[in-house]
């Protein structure tokens, strides 16, 4: 492979079996940042970007990095919002987007084997042709890769019933820090032979090894039409009480999504919809993908007793798709108000009303629009902030609000990352949440897999 003159002598020593070393400075810059975080400054650019076309390319690049003590970061679709896959200065970015093949769909055994660069929605659409679906359903479903979902243990709207990504991962193919290739897990849904290293790698954010392929569980599409509905409330605190009551009802909804007043307004502006009719201050979108007899009446009764102002329920699949698409466009709607800062916290269900009340009471002097919404059914809220583009840096009162939210969440037994990872933007909050003993244990695990600390250093651990 030829490389540009600006590359160091060392990078010329890297031989790739199939891929290429990017030499164009602008292309390197484009592949060095995550799509939703700030661009990498020129003096922080990596040594090179490796566009891998095979697993052997990944092995060669990682071994080269380890031999030369160079930081290496795996990059899939680049949709991290915590700066989790952006370039390390002087390091290597390994671009996995061309490892994008669905290797096997095995319907009798209900699994698929996919390379890390396959987009979540592409896999889901393919297996739906066979009457199955891939349950991880992050908001970035259409633009995020399966490998990235696994590396961050992504959640989403359906995680309430079907769990986060880790519940769907059966096995992994991983390149370790020394370039060795290992197979973890297997093709069975139960496997007690090994330590559960598969689960250990899920959510590890590229700090223990680079995931190149995965065996994932497929689920049959539920029988019948789902029941989908909307309920409005006076405020987010009251909505959260309704969520608690439905969670304990035995109805097992597949989705409970919450939106506050500003989120409703943003979506109505984007979609030309009327979600906020009647002056709704908060909105709950819910779905039962399996609705037993009496479920609709029970839902209406629970929500009305919980203080809902209006409740609308339908089994019309076209209307349900419209409602869900509106919720999927949540971030796009908010981004119209300015540069969007997306946060991700979770608390025990009983603390949801307290968290909603705390966030709703935050006040700002800068030009910022605050939003609150997310996967209320599993205690996961997204307090987001659209900052006016006239600011070159995030205003101090916004940073202060985020810090106050994190501190409050930790004080009530919650977490500062539910589904978006730690990256380096949340790194300083890991020790206060986990404590020194657990952090030190994690460091030892990291050292066992990556003794030279080349894999995404300074993130997660």
Coordinates of C-alpha atoms in Angstrom, one line a residue:
X1 CA 0.0 0.0 0.0
X2 CA 1.3 3.4 -0.9
X3 CA 0.9 6.1 1.7
X4 CA 1.2 9.9 1.5
X5 CA 4.4 11.7 2.2
X6 CA 3.0 13.1 5.4
X7 CA 2.7 9.7 6.9
X8 CA 5.5 8.7 9.3
X9 CA 8.1 6.1 8.3
X10 CA 6.5 3.6 10.7
X11 CA 3.2 3.6 9.0
X12 CA 4.9 2.5 5.8
X13 CA 5.9 -0.7 7.6
X14 CA 2.3 -1.7 8.0
X15 CA 1.2 -4.2 5.4
X16 CA -2.5 -4.8 4.9
X17 CA -3.7 -8.0 3.2
X18 CA -6.8 -6.4 1.7
X19 CA -7.5 -2.9 3.0
X20 CA -5.9 0.5 2.5
X21 CA -4.2 3.2 4.5
X22 CA -5.9 6.6 4.0
X23 CA -3.4 9.2 3.0
X24 CA -5.7 12.1 2.1
X25 CA -5.6 14.7 4.9
X26 CA -9.3 15.7 4.4
X27 CA -10.4 12.1 4.4
X28 CA -8.5 11.4 7.5
X29 CA -10.1 14.4 9.2
X30 CA -13.6 13.3 8.1
X31 CA -13.1 9.8 9.6
X32 CA -11.5 11.0 12.8
X33 CA -14.6 12.5 14.5
X34 CA -17.9 11.2 15.6
X35 CA -20.9 12.6 13.7
X36 CA -22.5 14.2 16.8
X37 CA -19.5 15.6 18.6
X38 CA -17.1 18.4 17.7
X39 CA -14.6 17.9 14.9
X40 CA -11.0 16.9 15.8
X41 CA -8.6 19.8 15.7
X42 CA -5.9 19.4 13.1
X43 CA -3.1 19.0 15.6
X44 CA -5.0 16.1 17.3
X45 CA -5.4 14.1 14.1
X46 CA -4.4 10.4 14.1
X47 CA -1.3 9.0 12.4
X48 CA -3.5 7.2 9.9
X49 CA -6.9 5.8 9.1
X50 CA -7.0 2.1 8.2
X51 CA -10.0 1.1 6.0
X52 CA -10.3 -2.5 6.8
X53 CA -11.8 -4.8 4.1
X54 CA -11.2 -8.1 6.0
X55 CA -10.6 -9.4 9.5
X56 CA -7.0 -10.0 8.6
X57 CA -6.7 -6.2 8.0
X58 CA -7.9 -5.5 11.5
X59 CA -5.5 -8.1 12.9
X60 CA -2.5 -6.6 11.1
X61 CA -3.4 -3.0 12.1
X62 CA -3.9 -3.9 15.7
X63 CA -0.7 -5.9 15.9
X64 CA 1.2 -3.0 14.3
X65 CA -0.2 -0.6 16.8
X66 CA 0.6 -2.9 19.7
X67 CA 4.2 -3.4 18.6
X68 CA 4.7 0.3 18.2
X69 CA 2.6 1.3 21.3
X70 CA 0.3 3.4 19.2
X71 CA -3.3 4.1 20.4
X72 CA -5.9 2.4 18.2
X73 CA -9.6 3.2 18.0
X74 CA -12.3 1.2 16.2
X75 CA -14.8 3.2 14.2
X76 CA -18.1 1.9 12.8
X77 CA -20.8 4.3 11.7
X78 CA -19.4 7.1 13.9
X79 CA -22.7 7.8 15.8
X80 CA -21.2 8.0 19.3
X81 CA -22.5 11.0 21.3
X82 CA -19.8 10.7 24.0
X83 CA -16.8 11.0 21.8
X84 CA -16.3 7.2 22.1
X85 CA -14.8 6.5 18.7
X86 CA -13.0 9.7 17.8
X87 CA -9.3 9.7 16.9
X88 CA -6.5 9.7 19.5
X89 CA -3.6 12.0 18.6
X90 CA -0.9 10.0 16.8
X91 CA -2.9 6.8 16.9
X92 CA -4.7 4.7 14.3
X93 CA -8.4 4.7 13.5
X94 CA -9.6 1.4 12.1
X95 CA -12.6 2.0 10.0
X96 CA -14.9 -1.1 10.0
X97 CA -17.6 0.2 7.7
X98 CA -16.6 -2.1 4.8
X99 CA -17.0 -5.2 7.1
X100 CA -20.7 -5.0 6.3
X101 CA -21.9 -8.4 5.3
X102 CA -24.7 -10.5 6.7
X103 CA -22.8 -13.8 6.8
X104 CA -25.7 -16.1 7.8
X105 CA -29.4 -16.0 8.7
X106 CA -30.3 -19.3 10.4
X107 CA -34.0 -19.4 10.9
X108 CA -34.3 -22.9 12.4
X109 CA -31.9 -22.0 15.1
X110 CA -33.1 -18.3 15.4
X111 CA -29.7 -16.5 14.9
X112 CA -27.8 -14.4 12.4
X113 CA -24.1 -13.9 12.0
X114 CA -23.1 -10.4 10.9
X115 CA -20.0 -8.4 10.5
X116 CA -19.5 -5.4 12.7
X117 CA -20.2 -2.8 10.1
X118 CA -23.7 -4.0 9.2
X119 CA -26.3 -1.3 10.0
X120 CA -28.9 -2.3 12.5
X121 CA -31.9 -1.4 10.3
X122 CA -30.4 -3.4 7.4
X123 CA -30.2 -6.6 9.5
X124 CA -33.7 -6.0 10.9
X125 CA -35.2 -5.4 7.4
X126 CA -33.6 -8.6 6.0
X127 CA -34.7 -10.9 8.8
X128 CA -38.3 -9.5 8.7
X129 CA -38.5 -11.1 5.3
X130 CA -38.4 -14.4 7.1
X131 CA -41.0 -13.4 9.8
X132 CA -38.4 -12.5 12.4
X133 CA -36.9 -9.3 13.8
X134 CA -33.7 -8.0 15.5
X135 CA -34.9 -6.5 18.7
X136 CA -32.3 -3.8 19.6
X137 CA -34.0 -0.6 18.6
X138 CA -31.8 2.5 19.3
X139 CA -32.9 5.9 18.0
X140 CA -29.9 5.7 15.6
X141 CA -31.2 2.4 14.2
X142 CA -31.1 3.5 10.6
X143 CA -27.5 4.9 10.8
X144 CA -25.7 2.9 13.6
X145 CA -23.8 -0.4 13.1
X146 CA -24.4 -3.6 14.9
X147 CA -20.8 -3.6 16.1
X148 CA -21.2 -0.1 17.6
X149 CA -24.5 -1.1 19.2
X150 CA -22.7 -4.1 20.9
X151 CA -19.7 -2.0 21.9
X152 CA -22.0 0.5 23.7
X153 CA -24.7 -1.9 24.7
X154 CA -27.2 0.3 22.9
X155 CA -30.8 0.4 24.2
X156 CA -33.8 2.0 22.5
X157 CA -37.6 2.0 22.4
X158 CA -38.1 -1.8 22.5
X159 CA -35.5 -2.4 25.3
X160 CA -38.3 -2.2 27.9
X161 CA -39.6 -5.6 26.9
X162 CA -36.7 -7.1 24.9
X163 CA -33.7 -5.7 26.8
X164 CA -30.7 -3.8 25.6
X165 CA -28.3 -5.1 22.9
X166 CA -26.6 -7.6 25.3
X167 CA -29.8 -9.7 25.5
X168 CA -29.5 -10.3 21.8
X169 CA -25.8 -11.2 21.6
X170 CA -25.0 -14.9 21.6
X171 CA -21.4 -14.9 20.4
X172 CA -18.6 -12.6 19.2
X173 CA -15.6 -12.6 17.0
X174 CA -12.9 -10.3 18.5
X175 CA -9.5 -9.2 17.6
X176 CA -7.4 -8.8 20.8
X177 CA -4.7 -6.2 21.5
X178 CA -1.9 -8.4 20.2
X179 CA -3.7 -9.2 16.9
X180 CA -5.0 -12.6 17.9
X181 CA -8.5 -13.6 16.7
X182 CA -10.8 -15.3 19.3
X183 CA -14.3 -16.6 19.2
X184 CA -16.4 -16.0 22.3
X185 CA -19.8 -17.6 23.2
X186 CA -21.3 -19.7 20.5
X187 CA -24.6 -20.4 18.7
X188 CA -26.6 -21.7 21.6
X189 CA -28.7 -19.5 23.9
X190 CA -27.3 -21.2 27.0
X191 CA -23.6 -21.8 27.5
X192 CA -22.0 -22.3 30.9
X193 CA -18.7 -23.7 29.8
X194 CA -16.7 -20.5 29.8
X195 CA -16.5 -17.3 31.9
X196 CA -19.1 -15.1 30.2
X197 CA -16.5 -13.1 28.2
X198 CA -19.2 -12.4 25.6
X199 CA -21.1 -10.2 28.0
X200 CA -17.9 -8.6 29.2
X201 CA -17.2 -7.3 25.7
X202 CA -20.7 -6.0 25.3
X203 CA -20.5 -2.4 26.4
X204 CA -16.7 -2.3 26.6
X205 CA -16.5 0.5 24.0
X206 CA -13.4 -1.0 22.2
X207 CA -11.2 -1.0 25.3
X208 CA -10.8 -4.8 25.5
X209 CA -10.7 -5.8 21.9
X210 CA -12.2 -5.0 18.5
X211 CA -15.4 -6.7 17.6
X212 CA -15.4 -7.8 14.0
X213 CA -18.5 -10.1 13.9
X214 CA -21.3 -11.2 16.1
X215 CA -23.8 -14.0 16.4
X216 CA -27.1 -12.4 17.4
X217 CA -30.5 -13.8 18.5
X218 CA -33.5 -13.3 16.2
X219 CA -37.1 -13.3 17.5
X220 CA -40.3 -14.2 15.7
X221 CA -42.6 -11.2 14.9
X222 CA -45.4 -11.3 17.5
X223 CA -48.8 -12.6 16.3
X224 CA -51.5 -10.1 15.6
X225 CA -51.6 -6.3 15.4
X226 CA -49.9 -4.3 18.2
X227 CA -51.9 -1.8 20.3
X228 CA -50.4 1.6 20.2
X229 CA -51.6 4.7 22.2
X230 CA -51.0 8.2 23.3
X231 CA -51.7 9.7 26.8
X232 CA -51.3 13.3 27.8
X233 CA -50.6 14.6 31.3
X234 CA -50.3 17.9 33.2
X235 CA -46.6 17.4 33.7
X236 CA -43.7 15.0 33.4
X237 CA -43.9 14.1 37.1
X238 CA -47.5 13.0 36.7
X239 CA -46.6 11.0 33.6
X240 CA -43.8 9.2 35.5
X241 CA -46.4 8.1 38.0
X242 CA -48.5 6.6 35.2
X243 CA -45.4 4.8 33.9
X244 CA -44.8 3.3 37.3
X245 CA -48.4 2.1 37.5
X246 CA -48.3 0.5 34.0
X247 CA -45.0 -1.2 34.8
X248 CA -46.5 -3.0 37.8
X249 CA -49.7 -4.0 36.0
X250 CA -48.6 -7.2 34.3
X251 CA -49.5 -5.9 30.9
X252 CA -45.8 -6.0 29.7
X253 CA -45.8 -3.1 27.2
X254 CA -43.1 -3.2 24.6
X255 CA -42.7 0.6 24.6
X256 CA -43.3 3.5 27.0
X257 CA -41.8 6.7 25.6
X258 CA -42.1 10.1 27.3
X259 CA -41.9 13.6 25.9
X260 CA -42.1 16.9 27.8
X261 CA -43.7 20.1 26.5
X262 CA -40.7 21.5 24.6
X263 CA -40.1 18.0 23.0
X264 CA -43.7 17.9 21.9
X265 CA -43.5 21.4 20.4
X266 CA -40.3 20.5 18.5
X267 CA -41.9 17.4 17.0
X268 CA -45.0 19.2 16.1
X269 CA -42.9 21.8 14.3
X270 CA -40.9 19.2 12.4
X271 CA -43.7 16.7 11.6
X272 CA -46.6 19.2 11.2
X273 CA -48.4 17.1 13.7
X274 CA -50.7 18.0 16.6
X275 CA -49.3 16.1 19.5
X276 CA -49.7 19.1 21.8
X277 CA -53.4 19.7 21.2
X278 CA -55.3 20.7 24.2
X279 CA -52.3 22.2 25.9
X280 CA -50.6 18.9 26.8
X281 CA -47.5 19.5 29.0
X282 CA -46.3 15.9 28.6
X283 CA -47.0 13.0 26.4
X284 CA -46.7 9.2 26.8
X285 CA -46.4 7.0 23.7
X286 CA -47.0 3.3 24.6
X287 CA -47.4 0.0 22.8
X288 CA -48.4 -3.5 23.5
X289 CA -47.0 -5.8 20.7
X290 CA -49.1 -8.6 22.2
X291 CA -52.5 -7.4 23.5
X292 CA -54.5 -10.0 25.5
X293 CA -58.3 -9.7 25.9
X294 CA -59.1 -6.8 28.2
X295 CA -55.7 -5.2 27.9
X296 CA -56.9 -2.0 26.2
X297 CA -59.5 -1.3 28.8
X298 CA -57.0 -2.0 31.6
X299 CA -54.5 0.4 30.1
X300 CA -57.1 3.2 29.8
X301 CA -58.2 2.6 33.4
X302 CA -54.7 2.7 34.8
X303 CA -53.8 5.8 32.9
X304 CA -57.0 7.6 33.8
X305 CA -56.4 6.8 37.5
X306 CA -52.8 8.0 37.2
X307 CA -54.0 11.5 36.1
X308 CA -54.0 11.2 32.3
X309 CA -55.9 14.1 30.7
X310 CA -56.6 12.2 27.4
X311 CA -56.0 8.6 26.3
X312 CA -56.2 7.4 22.7
X313 CA -55.5 3.8 21.7
X314 CA -55.5 2.2 18.3
X315 CA -54.7 -1.2 16.6
X316 CA -54.4 0.5 13.2
X317 CA -50.9 -0.5 12.1
X318 CA -50.5 2.5 9.7
X319 CA -51.3 4.9 12.5
X320 CA -49.0 3.1 14.9
X321 CA -46.1 3.4 12.4
X322 CA -46.8 7.1 12.1
X323 CA -46.6 7.6 15.9
X324 CA -43.4 5.6 16.2
X325 CA -41.8 7.5 13.3
X326 CA -42.6 10.7 15.1
X327 CA -40.8 9.5 18.2
X328 CA -37.8 8.2 16.1
X329 CA -37.4 11.8 14.8
X330 CA -37.0 13.2 18.3
X331 CA -33.3 14.2 18.0
X332 CA -33.8 15.7 14.5
X333 CA -36.7 17.8 15.8
X334 CA -34.6 19.1 18.7
X335 CA -31.5 19.8 16.6
X336 CA -33.6 22.4 14.7
X337 CA -33.3 24.6 17.8
X338 CA -29.5 24.8 17.9
X339 CA -26.4 22.6 18.5
X340 CA -27.8 19.6 20.3
X341 CA -26.2 18.2 23.5
X342 CA -27.7 14.7 24.2
X343 CA -27.5 13.3 27.7
X344 CA -28.5 9.8 28.9
X345 CA -29.3 8.9 32.5
X346 CA -31.4 6.2 34.2
X347 CA -32.8 5.9 37.7
X348 CA -34.9 3.3 39.6
X349 CA -38.5 3.5 38.5
X350 CA -39.7 4.8 41.8
X351 CA -37.4 7.8 41.3
X352 CA -38.6 8.8 37.9
X353 CA -41.1 11.4 39.1
X354 CA -38.3 13.0 41.2
X355 CA -35.9 13.1 38.3
X356 CA -38.5 14.6 36.0
X357 CA -39.3 17.2 38.6
X358 CA -35.6 18.0 39.1
X359 CA -34.8 18.5 35.4
X360 CA -38.0 20.5 34.7
X361 CA -37.1 23.0 37.4
X362 CA -33.6 23.8 35.9
X363 CA -33.4 27.4 34.7
X364 CA -31.0 29.1 32.2
X365 CA -29.8 32.6 31.4
X366 CA -28.2 31.6 28.1
X367 CA -30.0 31.0 24.9
X368 CA -30.8 27.3 25.2
X369 CA -33.9 25.1 24.9
X370 CA -34.0 22.2 27.3
X371 CA -35.8 19.0 26.4
X372 CA -36.8 15.9 28.5
X373 CA -37.8 12.6 27.0
X374 CA -36.8 9.1 26.5
X375 CA -37.5 5.5 27.5
X376 CA -39.5 6.1 30.7
X377 CA -40.6 2.5 30.9
X378 CA -37.1 1.4 32.0
X379 CA -36.2 4.6 33.9
X380 CA -34.1 6.0 31.1
X381 CA -34.5 9.7 30.5
X382 CA -32.6 11.9 28.0
X383 CA -32.2 15.5 29.2
X384 CA -31.1 17.3 26.0
X385 CA -30.1 20.8 25.4
X386 CA -30.2 22.8 22.1
X387 CA -27.7 25.6 22.4
X388 CA -27.9 28.6 20.2
X389 CA -25.3 28.5 17.4
X390 CA -24.2 31.9 18.3
X391 CA -22.1 30.3 21.1
X392 CA -18.7 28.9 20.0
X393 CA -18.6 27.0 23.3
X394 CA -21.2 25.4 25.6
X395 CA -22.5 28.1 28.0
X396 CA -21.4 27.7 31.6
X397 CA -25.0 27.4 32.9
X398 CA -25.6 24.4 30.5
X399 CA -22.5 22.6 31.7
X400 CA -23.6 23.4 35.3
X401 CA -27.0 21.9 34.6
X402 CA -25.5 18.7 33.2
X403 CA -23.2 18.4 36.2
X404 CA -26.1 19.0 38.6
X405 CA -28.2 16.3 36.8
X406 CA -25.4 13.8 37.0
X407 CA -24.8 14.4 40.7
X408 CA -28.5 14.2 41.5
X409 CA -28.9 11.0 39.5
X410 CA -26.0 9.3 41.3
X411 CA -27.4 10.5 44.7
X412 CA -30.7 8.6 44.1
X413 CA -29.1 5.4 43.0
X414 CA -29.1 6.0 39.2
X415 CA -26.5 5.9 36.5
X416 CA -25.0 8.7 34.3
X417 CA -25.0 6.3 31.3
X418 CA -27.9 4.0 30.4
X419 CA -27.3 3.2 26.8
X420 CA -24.9 5.7 25.1
X421 CA -21.6 4.7 26.7
X422 CA -19.0 6.6 28.6
X423 CA -16.4 7.6 25.9
X424 CA -14.3 10.4 27.2
X425 CA -17.0 13.0 27.8
X426 CA -18.3 11.1 30.9
X427 CA -15.1 9.6 32.1
X428 CA -14.8 11.8 35.2
X429 CA -18.1 10.6 36.5
X430 CA -17.2 6.9 36.5
X431 CA -15.2 7.0 39.8
X432 CA -17.9 8.8 41.8
X433 CA -20.5 6.3 40.6
X434 CA -18.5 3.0 40.9
X435 CA -16.1 3.7 43.7
X436 CA -12.3 3.1 43.8
X437 CA -12.5 -0.6 44.5
X438 CA -14.7 -1.4 41.4
X439 CA -12.7 1.0 39.2
X440 CA -9.5 -0.7 40.2
X441 CA -11.0 -4.1 39.4
X442 CA -12.0 -2.8 36.0
X443 CA -8.4 -1.5 35.4
X444 CA -7.1 -5.0 36.2
X445 CA -9.5 -6.5 33.7
X446 CA -8.4 -4.0 31.1
X447 CA -4.7 -4.7 31.8
X448 CA -5.3 -8.4 31.3
X449 CA -6.7 -7.9 27.8
X450 CA -4.6 -4.9 26.8
X451 CA -1.4 -4.7 28.8
X452 CA 0.1 -1.9 26.7
X453 CA -3.1 0.2 27.0
X454 CA -3.4 0.8 23.2
X455 CA -7.2 0.1 22.8
X456 CA -9.2 3.3 23.1
X457 CA -7.1 4.5 26.0
X458 CA -8.6 7.1 28.4
X459 CA -12.2 5.9 27.7
X460 CA -14.6 3.8 29.7
X461 CA -12.1 2.6 32.2

